[in-house]
């Protein structure tokens, strides 16, 4: 049985006759065929039930209106074997065996706020600055970020500190604006299965790396398939299918003691299933700042490639998620403890 997926990209002007011929050659002309999917973006994916000889692929490639035929043996996210190190504009490398910490406020609140926090997290060893300007909020009445103005403040924080920017993009129409400032595009938990958004961040001409957070009730398999959409977007934009960071951020379970249940076990499982860098966010599951460092240490010990941590210089007055934000001292002392973890614990 052949599990290869064939990706056939077609010129918009490809005729119906060409399409029928492709399906006929690949033996999937049945309507509807479960192994066949049309993608609005101008390509189709096919999983023929039996191996497709090279010679057949060649004949498909020769048809008028066929742009590319790519054969995927296994997934782009799961089962990959090539290393997936991501280099940030400041030269810091994610996924090269070290622990990369991205830190900053839940929300950008103003220029001084975000620049002040950026300076403190950089001093403590963060590799990049996080900060939301387009925030997904459970209640429509909660503060949802400063939007465009917040992007300007993030750009200033980068100019002042040299830290690359990680910020969330909520919907496809924002990608251009966010990618103009962000060095890494964050996809939040609530959007983990927003498939058009996933594909479009992947296919975006900026090719910005994507930090993909696990959904509140998503399985590991679903997280990997979400990453597959991003990587397929990259591939269809003519780029290497790389540049995705997976982030465990706690899931919903029956236990309500903490805000979410950090699934520490997801870290070694993901590391076994993929070479994409695996992060953990200890802040959102902790819900309260005293639990952040223990969850961060557990994640590092479980083999995380990095952490996404909420930090605020005045957490009690933060406009969102204050209770779980570390202050600058708390962050610096957690970073020190992480550096002191015995090599045997950090071995990977
Ligand atoms: C965040 O990181 O600010 C955030 C909103 O996280 P999540 O999408 O995991 O809830
Ligand atoms: Mn938050």
Coordinates of C-alpha atoms in Angstrom, one line a residue, residues 41 66 87 109 113 160 205 224 237 307 341:
X41 CA -5.5 27.8 -3.5
X66 CA 0.3 21.5 -14.7
X87 CA 17.6 31.3 13.2
X109 CA -0.1 48.4 26.6
X113 CA 5.6 49.5 29.1
X160 CA 15.7 49.7 21.2
X205 CA 5.7 35.8 1.1
X224 CA 0.7 18.0 14.1
X237 CA 4.5 29.0 -2.1
X307 CA 9.6 28.5 26.6
X341 CA 19.6 22.7 35.8

